[in-house]
Amino acid sequence: TTPGLVTERGTLQSGDYSIKGLEHEFVIERKSISDLLGSITKNRERFERELHRLRGFPFARVLIVGDPVEVHRAANSKAIFSSITSLEIRWQAPFIWEPSPDIAARLVERWAWFMFRERAAIGKMEPCPIESTVCQGRTAAITVTPPTT
């Protein structure tokens, strides 16, 4: 993990990851390949409602954990990729692909660290030294919504 970042489980109104104190500015929706395929096909209406909620966030991403090659193996891959592009444009939420959970976790930490730093720089959070996210004895916390089983 990134120094100064603490992961804390909790419930978020939108998405799967946010930053404590910036829950209305920073959100990441996480999807596995199988979850993505289900969201685009069988549960499209629900997925579009999730994306609609992300629209008002200054920083919103859909993080797909897995290799796009897996989607190419699907029977209707051209339609799936077309849907992804359409959803990105309609809901203004970039879809970012990362091949493994570890790499995806590091990316979430990186985004959170930079968001925390930028918000501190404009006075939306306590000042934070550039070399650390520890701010006057507290740390930036990434709030994670546990996956549903």
Tab-separated table of C-alpha atoms in Angstrom:
chain	number	residue	atom	x	y	z
A	1	THR	CA	0.000	0.000	0.000
A	2	THR	CA	0.946	3.622	-0.433
A	3	PRO	CA	2.486	5.198	2.702
A	4	GLY	CA	-0.066	7.269	4.597
A	5	LEU	CA	-3.097	5.600	3.045
A	6	VAL	CA	-5.292	3.477	5.245
A	7	THR	CA	-8.044	1.239	3.908
A	8	GLU	CA	-11.244	1.272	5.866
A	9	ARG	CA	-14.344	-0.762	5.092
A	10	GLY	CA	-17.636	1.068	5.086
A	11	THR	CA	-20.762	1.742	3.104
A	12	LEU	CA	-20.729	4.245	0.257
A	13	GLN	CA	-23.750	5.773	-1.443
A	14	SER	CA	-22.053	5.417	-4.829
A	15	GLY	CA	-19.240	3.256	-6.103
A	16	ASP	CA	-16.861	0.872	-4.394
A	17	TYR	CA	-13.991	3.192	-3.426
A	18	SER	CA	-13.795	6.754	-2.174
A	19	ILE	CA	-11.741	8.944	0.149
A	20	LYS	CA	-12.985	9.689	3.625
A	21	GLY	CA	-14.057	13.321	3.603
A	22	LEU	CA	-14.269	13.439	-0.194
A	23	GLU	CA	-17.089	10.935	-0.683
A	24	HIS	CA	-18.974	13.444	-2.863
A	25	GLU	CA	-15.956	14.210	-5.056
A	26	PHE	CA	-14.087	10.932	-5.630
A	27	VAL	CA	-15.669	7.629	-6.590
A	28	ILE	CA	-14.527	4.464	-8.282
A	29	GLU	CA	-16.892	1.714	-9.412
A	30	ARG	CA	-15.076	-1.637	-9.593
A	31	LYS	CA	-16.118	-4.417	-11.987
A	32	SER	CA	-14.657	-7.842	-12.659
A	33	ILE	CA	-14.977	-9.071	-16.245
A	34	SER	CA	-17.907	-11.345	-15.372
A	35	ASP	CA	-19.593	-8.533	-13.422
A	36	LEU	CA	-19.049	-6.145	-16.334
A	37	LEU	CA	-20.555	-8.583	-18.833
A	38	GLY	CA	-23.588	-9.100	-16.590
A	39	SER	CA	-23.930	-5.359	-16.012
A	40	ILE	CA	-23.935	-4.620	-19.730
A	41	THR	CA	-26.278	-7.446	-20.712
A	42	LYS	CA	-28.648	-8.768	-18.018
A	43	ASN	CA	-28.463	-5.883	-15.522
A	44	ARG	CA	-28.043	-2.940	-17.863
A	45	GLU	CA	-30.769	-0.786	-16.323
A	46	ARG	CA	-29.267	-1.123	-12.831
A	47	PHE	CA	-25.762	-0.433	-14.178
A	48	GLU	CA	-26.943	2.713	-15.942
A	49	ARG	CA	-28.464	3.931	-12.661
A	50	GLU	CA	-25.047	3.384	-10.998
A	51	LEU	CA	-23.336	5.326	-13.789
A	52	HIS	CA	-25.922	8.102	-13.545
A	53	ARG	CA	-25.015	8.560	-9.862
A	54	LEU	CA	-21.321	8.882	-10.817
A	55	ARG	CA	-22.004	11.722	-13.225
A	56	GLY	CA	-21.924	14.470	-10.610
A	57	PHE	CA	-18.511	13.517	-9.197
A	58	PRO	CA	-15.452	15.572	-10.179
A	59	PHE	CA	-13.447	12.324	-10.219
A	60	ALA	CA	-15.339	9.201	-11.278
A	61	ARG	CA	-13.965	6.060	-12.899
A	62	VAL	CA	-15.171	2.575	-13.716
A	63	LEU	CA	-12.270	0.257	-12.936
A	64	ILE	CA	-12.459	-3.047	-14.770
A	65	VAL	CA	-10.235	-5.682	-13.199
A	66	GLY	CA	-9.254	-8.159	-15.878
A	67	ASP	CA	-7.891	-8.465	-19.373
A	68	PRO	CA	-9.945	-7.099	-22.301
A	69	VAL	CA	-8.942	-10.280	-24.175
A	70	GLU	CA	-11.451	-12.080	-21.948
A	71	VAL	CA	-14.201	-9.871	-23.367
A	72	HIS	CA	-13.015	-10.551	-26.923
A	73	ARG	CA	-13.734	-14.226	-26.243
A	74	ALA	CA	-17.380	-13.442	-25.528
A	75	ALA	CA	-19.860	-14.284	-28.270
A	76	ASN	CA	-20.929	-10.670	-28.789
A	77	SER	CA	-17.669	-8.860	-27.981
A	78	LYS	CA	-18.136	-6.169	-30.650
A	79	ALA	CA	-21.486	-5.205	-29.121
A	80	ILE	CA	-19.996	-5.229	-25.614
A	81	PHE	CA	-17.121	-2.899	-26.557
A	82	SER	CA	-19.563	-0.635	-28.410
A	83	SER	CA	-21.734	-0.518	-25.286
A	84	ILE	CA	-18.737	0.371	-23.118
A	85	THR	CA	-17.821	3.262	-25.412
A	86	SER	CA	-21.404	4.470	-25.474
A	87	LEU	CA	-21.692	4.311	-21.669
A	88	GLU	CA	-18.400	6.187	-21.197
A	89	ILE	CA	-19.625	9.013	-23.386
A	90	ARG	CA	-23.204	9.099	-22.106
A	91	TRP	CA	-22.307	9.075	-18.403
A	92	GLN	CA	-18.910	10.837	-18.623
A	93	ALA	CA	-17.169	8.084	-16.652
A	94	PRO	CA	-14.005	6.630	-18.179
A	95	PHE	CA	-13.671	2.852	-18.084
A	96	ILE	CA	-10.115	1.908	-17.070
A	97	TRP	CA	-8.783	-1.620	-17.558
A	98	GLU	CA	-6.244	-3.193	-15.203
A	99	PRO	CA	-5.149	-6.809	-15.634
A	100	SER	CA	-4.902	-7.884	-11.992
A	101	PRO	CA	-6.413	-7.034	-8.610
A	102	ASP	CA	-2.982	-6.008	-7.273
A	103	ILE	CA	-2.317	-3.554	-10.091
A	104	ALA	CA	-5.893	-2.235	-9.794
A	105	ALA	CA	-5.440	-1.694	-6.044
A	106	ARG	CA	-2.238	0.273	-6.629
A	107	LEU	CA	-4.027	2.432	-9.191
A	108	VAL	CA	-6.857	3.193	-6.737
A	109	GLU	CA	-4.267	4.158	-4.126
A	110	ARG	CA	-2.457	6.375	-6.631
A	111	TRP	CA	-5.646	8.158	-7.666
A	112	ALA	CA	-6.638	8.615	-4.010
A	113	TRP	CA	-3.218	9.941	-3.041
A	114	PHE	CA	-3.219	12.532	-5.826
A	115	MET	CA	-6.837	13.554	-5.171
A	116	PHE	CA	-6.091	13.975	-1.469
A	117	ARG	CA	-2.974	16.004	-2.261
A	118	GLU	CA	-4.772	18.245	-4.778
A	119	ARG	CA	-7.704	18.892	-2.455
A	120	ALA	CA	-5.317	19.766	0.363
A	121	ALA	CA	-3.508	22.183	-1.978
A	122	ILE	CA	-6.705	24.144	-2.679
A	123	GLY	CA	-7.779	24.172	0.954
A	124	LYS	CA	-10.564	21.589	0.789
A	125	MET	CA	-8.687	19.419	3.294
A	126	GLU	CA	-6.011	19.996	5.894
A	127	PRO	CA	-2.645	20.932	4.364
A	128	CYS	CA	-0.531	17.950	3.477
A	129	PRO	CA	3.196	17.826	2.760
A	130	ILE	CA	3.961	16.774	-0.811
A	131	GLU	CA	6.135	13.832	0.243
A	132	SER	CA	3.508	12.306	2.522
A	133	THR	CA	-0.230	11.977	2.826
A	134	VAL	CA	-0.009	12.052	6.616
A	135	CYS	CA	-1.547	15.366	7.631
A	136	GLN	CA	-1.021	16.638	11.151
A	137	GLY	CA	-1.270	13.216	12.711
A	138	ARG	CA	-4.020	11.836	10.494
A	139	THR	CA	-3.934	9.830	7.334
A	140	ALA	CA	-5.939	9.798	4.150
A	141	ALA	CA	-8.400	6.930	4.353
A	142	ILE	CA	-9.716	5.109	1.321
A	143	THR	CA	-13.218	3.897	2.058
A	144	VAL	CA	-13.971	0.570	0.433
A	145	THR	CA	-17.391	-0.961	0.018
A	146	PRO	CA	-16.945	-4.719	0.537
A	147	PRO	CA	-17.962	-6.824	-2.472
A	148	THR	CA	-21.391	-8.385	-2.180
A	149	THR	CA	-21.507	-12.151	-2.163
